[in-house]
Amino acid sequence: MSLSLSLFSSPTPFPFSKSNRHFLLPPRTVKSTCPYPSSPIRRLLLPKSNPPLSLRCSSSMSVDVSTSTSQLQDSLLFSRAYWVSKSIIAWNVDVGDGSCFLFASKTAALSIADDAVQGKDVQIKLEEDSSGLPTNVIRKFPHIQDYRAFKLPSTLDAKTLLKSQLAVAAFNSDGKCTNVTGLQLPGVLDELFSYNGPLGALYSEESVSLYLWAPTAQAVRACIYSDPIGGNPLETVQLEDVNGVWSTKGPKRWEGCYYVYEVSVYHPSTLRIEKCYANDPYARGLSSDGRRTFLANLDCDTLKPEGWDNLANEKPVISSFSDISIYELHIRDFSANDHTVHPEFRGGYLAFTLQDSSGVLHLKKLSKAGLTHVHLLPTFQFAGVDDEKENWKHVDTKMLEKLPPDSAQQQALITAIQDDDGYNWGYNPVLWGVPKGSYASDPNGPCRIIEFRKMIQALNRIDLRIVLDVVYNHVHGSGPFDENSVLDKIVPGYYLRRNTDGLIENSTCVNNTASEHVMVERLIIDDLLHWVVHYKVDGFRFDLMGHIMKSTMVKAKDALHSLTKEKDGIDGSSIYIYGEGWDFGEVAKNGRGVNASQFNLSGSQIGSFNDRIRDAILGGSPFGNPLQQGFVTGLLLQPNGHDHGTEGNAESMLAVAKDHIQVGMAANLRDFVLTNFEGKEVKGSEVLTYGGAPVAFALSPTETVNYVSAHDNETLFDIVSLKTPMEISVDERCRINHLATSVIALSQGIPFFHSGDEMLRSKSLDRDSYNSGDWFNRLDFTYNSNNWGIGLPPKEKNEKSWPLIKPRLENPSFKPQKSHILAALDNFLNLLQIRYSSPLFRLRTANAIQERVRFHNTGPSWIPGTIVMSIEDGFEGLPGLSQLDPIYSYIVVIVNARPTEVAFACPALRARTLKLHPIQVMSTDELVKSSTYEGSSGCFTVPPRTTAVFVEPREI
């Protein structure tokens, strides 16, 4: 997700732009049809609706104290009381001089008639505890801290009772029922049934054992099949329940078969005992239709590529997380349009194994220049794309290519089949622990497992580490009938976070998960460990990380870092985790516990996307007017006609943007001291966003992930084309694209790049391409086209901007030529080489940044549109700073966003032996070569829209 500077920093929730349930990355990272940032609200296709009963619910209804029988009966549809521990039920109701009872029915027969609860098997009187809820309960459930506490008898057999339909009811002094509601059970389930033993399928030389955590189930059976689809079960086995864990031991011949769980359980969405058919939450393989879990022994040699067990020793070395740089890539984007890839491999895992394809050759260039990590958009089993390729629908691209660049016909044809083609970003999780079948050559059997491993191995062998995009904040399906529902069929009402009416929270877009519940947290951590141990991945990007509890994230990091080559076959200390720390929805302001938001994660060594630097560089936010300009897109210096207020106001906005960028270039550190635009010395935490929140949130440089673009929202080239004046040349827009990238590449912290930014990638101005097909998401590694002008972007997310978009697409002068694309790539490679030419660009501690990084051209007399940053090194054997760089003792970076040349003289930088960086001296960019430094005056001259790097070589 990607909120905007002002939005994300604001204490209020951000709007989602989710069609796919993604936010606009807050930064610019959110995804699509939710009211929040765009990545999470993630382009989810809406799940199948639950039974009609749920339609009668209203999340805004308050506790109903009416004595109407029909209203009381309807109240059973809600779960407004909480069974928070073995001995306490919390309910926001005042019984006065009346009474309160807990009712249970094993057959789900509870109803209201004659002012009483009917159909009960058990009735238990509750006593109000005037001291209220205990501290530990309030800590776990802060959103109900003011609820009343009702005590249960100490002799109660709660474990048996929890398998029934449950309700609490209040009665007045005349014995008439005045209020009734269902119960939310996570608190008592955590207390009574938390479990650390085996789950999923376990393999031995003689047997296959199954374990399922389902404490509320009345019965569980496993249906074993020989084939992925069709046919009758080979056998149906009844599992045995021991303290909420159902298990069975089967013969070794089960390995390679498929199974489905049949769970008989009370489901609060239907008020019935349902027979739910579900995959194993710990599934490691799957059938092509996603209906059956494949029994895959991931330790079996036949599922391992040659040399797999030695891969940990072949991985590229990362000596510090500060050395990381990240390239965000979608598996299908990478090769769907690459004609150097065999048609059967295009858009899949195996495309990464072809050493001479255009795409792999491109990745090799990036790796050689210094890039360390490739971040893959969701690769787990997600909804929205059929795993059977023969079921996909297609559009004739030859026909699309003949249409005008500003036509609406392309998007109409693409969107007509968008739910039936092979494309989706994948933020619609069904099973977290299984590779997506549509990317494999055969979605049945072990193929997806083997090919995923080959992909990881191939990328590691070209010196690229792999980050997986994980979406633990929500699941795509819920209820007892949805084919994509898994967790909510196994333990209904436990895995998904619910509001105070008992309805599922949907602020991420749909079906929010609840990591504050013990076994949800365990599932998340187990899944992360699974991907590292069994697939040897190197990092994780957490979608809508702020919806996960901080404690879960810290435990996950600690668990990953505890892995060793000797014990686990992987060095866990090299695994980096980061994510979207947006703070909105029901979790905002620690509403459900301390969540993993940007500010809460300070000091955790977990990275958060920095939306502040993105919005200051580009202007506005993903949720504001697309014409609002920023530091590099012409604010004040080259107006585009948008009303930015008076010239003085625009000048002030530009000065504030510069401060935000400088804080970001210093790794967005809270305690970094700089001189602001008013001439005052301030800390990063004292520089404020337009919403009044601090810009800086990090205590360590690796807690900041700097970026200007990502999969959410428009590409960098597209947003530059929107915000800059219509009349400027494509040459200038290309320079601005590079200028924005240069700020990210040369900042402290971790740089993050959207795939294709280095090739001026366009999506024809689509702001949310999660489901826009291959057509709008194409990457061209032959560098012939950047995909600009391929039709108006899809109507659903973009129609309101069509009046802005159409004149740009129809204007042929906006489209870059191959020469522009090649120049952009050369410049990007140069930036990577410069970053990795000196450790001074990758300082490892906050203290080192504070001591060595300085900003000049500050205060009220600054030259607008220019940032001057210096980084100082020490000298071996001399007091003061230690020496880090054996080649350069001093570096100066000058970012000139002005449309004209800038001359900047600085007394503090006089009498140095600074020279233009040798990589820029050898650059194909003739403009940057004309940058100069005059030592006697300390004057730098830098061409328009250029970032120049000057270095002071040591005397050798």
PDB file of C-alpha atoms in Angstrom, residues 21 42 380 427 429 431-433 468-475 487 495-497 508 511-515 520-532 540-545 547-549 552-553 556 560:
ATOM      1  CA  ARG A  21      -7.584  -4.390  -1.981  1.00  0.00           C
ATOM      2  CA  ARG A  42      -5.818  -5.185  -2.454  1.00  0.00           C
ATOM      3  CA  PHE A 380       1.786 -17.941  -2.781  1.00  0.00           C
ATOM      4  CA  TYR A 427      -2.871  -9.831  -3.127  1.00  0.00           C
ATOM      5  CA  PRO A 429      -4.311 -14.932  -0.422  1.00  0.00           C
ATOM      6  CA  LEU A 431      -3.018 -20.448   1.161  1.00  0.00           C
ATOM      7  CA  TRP A 432       0.120 -18.742   2.389  1.00  0.00           C
ATOM      8  CA  GLY A 433       2.458 -21.745   2.271  1.00  0.00           C
ATOM      9  CA  LEU A 468       8.900 -12.649  -1.074  1.00  0.00           C
ATOM     10  CA  ASP A 469       5.899 -10.358  -0.795  1.00  0.00           C
ATOM     11  CA  VAL A 470       3.766 -11.839   1.993  1.00  0.00           C
ATOM     12  CA  VAL A 471       0.153 -10.913   2.690  1.00  0.00           C
ATOM     13  CA  TYR A 472      -0.654 -11.999   6.229  1.00  0.00           C
ATOM     14  CA  ASN A 473      -2.994  -9.092   6.957  1.00  0.00           C
ATOM     15  CA  HIS A 474      -6.009 -10.671   5.270  1.00  0.00           C
ATOM     16  CA  VAL A 475      -7.308 -13.701   3.397  1.00  0.00           C
ATOM     17  CA  LEU A 487      -9.057 -20.620   8.011  1.00  0.00           C
ATOM     18  CA  TYR A 495      -8.423 -16.313  12.597  1.00  0.00           C
ATOM     19  CA  LEU A 496     -10.244 -13.226  11.313  1.00  0.00           C
ATOM     20  CA  ARG A 497     -10.393  -9.990  13.276  1.00  0.00           C
ATOM     21  CA  THR A 508      -7.393  -4.027   4.512  1.00  0.00           C
ATOM     22  CA  ASN A 511     -11.255 -10.494   5.846  1.00  0.00           C
ATOM     23  CA  ASN A 512      -8.599  -8.946   8.087  1.00  0.00           C
ATOM     24  CA  THR A 513      -6.604 -11.514  10.035  1.00  0.00           C
ATOM     25  CA  ALA A 514      -5.856 -11.193  13.761  1.00  0.00           C
ATOM     26  CA  SER A 515      -2.181 -11.743  14.556  1.00  0.00           C
ATOM     27  CA  VAL A 520      -2.694 -16.809  14.069  1.00  0.00           C
ATOM     28  CA  GLU A 521       0.698 -15.483  15.101  1.00  0.00           C
ATOM     29  CA  ARG A 522       2.061 -19.009  15.163  1.00  0.00           C
ATOM     30  CA  LEU A 523       0.745 -19.721  11.658  1.00  0.00           C
ATOM     31  CA  ILE A 524       2.425 -16.565  10.332  1.00  0.00           C
ATOM     32  CA  ILE A 525       5.785 -17.351  11.931  1.00  0.00           C
ATOM     33  CA  ASP A 526       5.631 -21.011  10.909  1.00  0.00           C
ATOM     34  CA  ASP A 527       4.909 -19.934   7.343  1.00  0.00           C
ATOM     35  CA  LEU A 528       7.884 -17.572   7.243  1.00  0.00           C
ATOM     36  CA  LEU A 529      10.177 -20.285   8.576  1.00  0.00           C
ATOM     37  CA  HIS A 530       8.792 -22.694   5.991  1.00  0.00           C
ATOM     38  CA  TRP A 531       9.651 -20.378   3.084  1.00  0.00           C
ATOM     39  CA  VAL A 532      13.165 -19.838   4.392  1.00  0.00           C
ATOM     40  CA  PHE A 540      10.130 -10.726   3.222  1.00  0.00           C
ATOM     41  CA  ARG A 541       8.112  -7.649   2.372  1.00  0.00           C
ATOM     42  CA  PHE A 542       4.988  -7.430   4.541  1.00  0.00           C
ATOM     43  CA  ASP A 543       1.923  -6.090   2.835  1.00  0.00           C
ATOM     44  CA  LEU A 544      -0.015  -3.717   5.124  1.00  0.00           C
ATOM     45  CA  MET A 545       2.390  -4.577   7.911  1.00  0.00           C
ATOM     46  CA  HIS A 547      -2.257  -4.460  10.474  1.00  0.00           C
ATOM     47  CA  ILE A 548       0.021  -7.005  12.120  1.00  0.00           C
ATOM     48  CA  MET A 549       1.040  -6.674  15.748  1.00  0.00           C
ATOM     49  CA  THR A 552       4.395 -10.775  15.920  1.00  0.00           C
ATOM     50  CA  MET A 553       6.879  -8.976  13.691  1.00  0.00           C
ATOM     51  CA  ALA A 556       9.161 -13.419  13.410  1.00  0.00           C
ATOM     52  CA  LEU A 560      14.254 -16.094  11.305  1.00  0.00           C
TER      53      LEU A 560
END
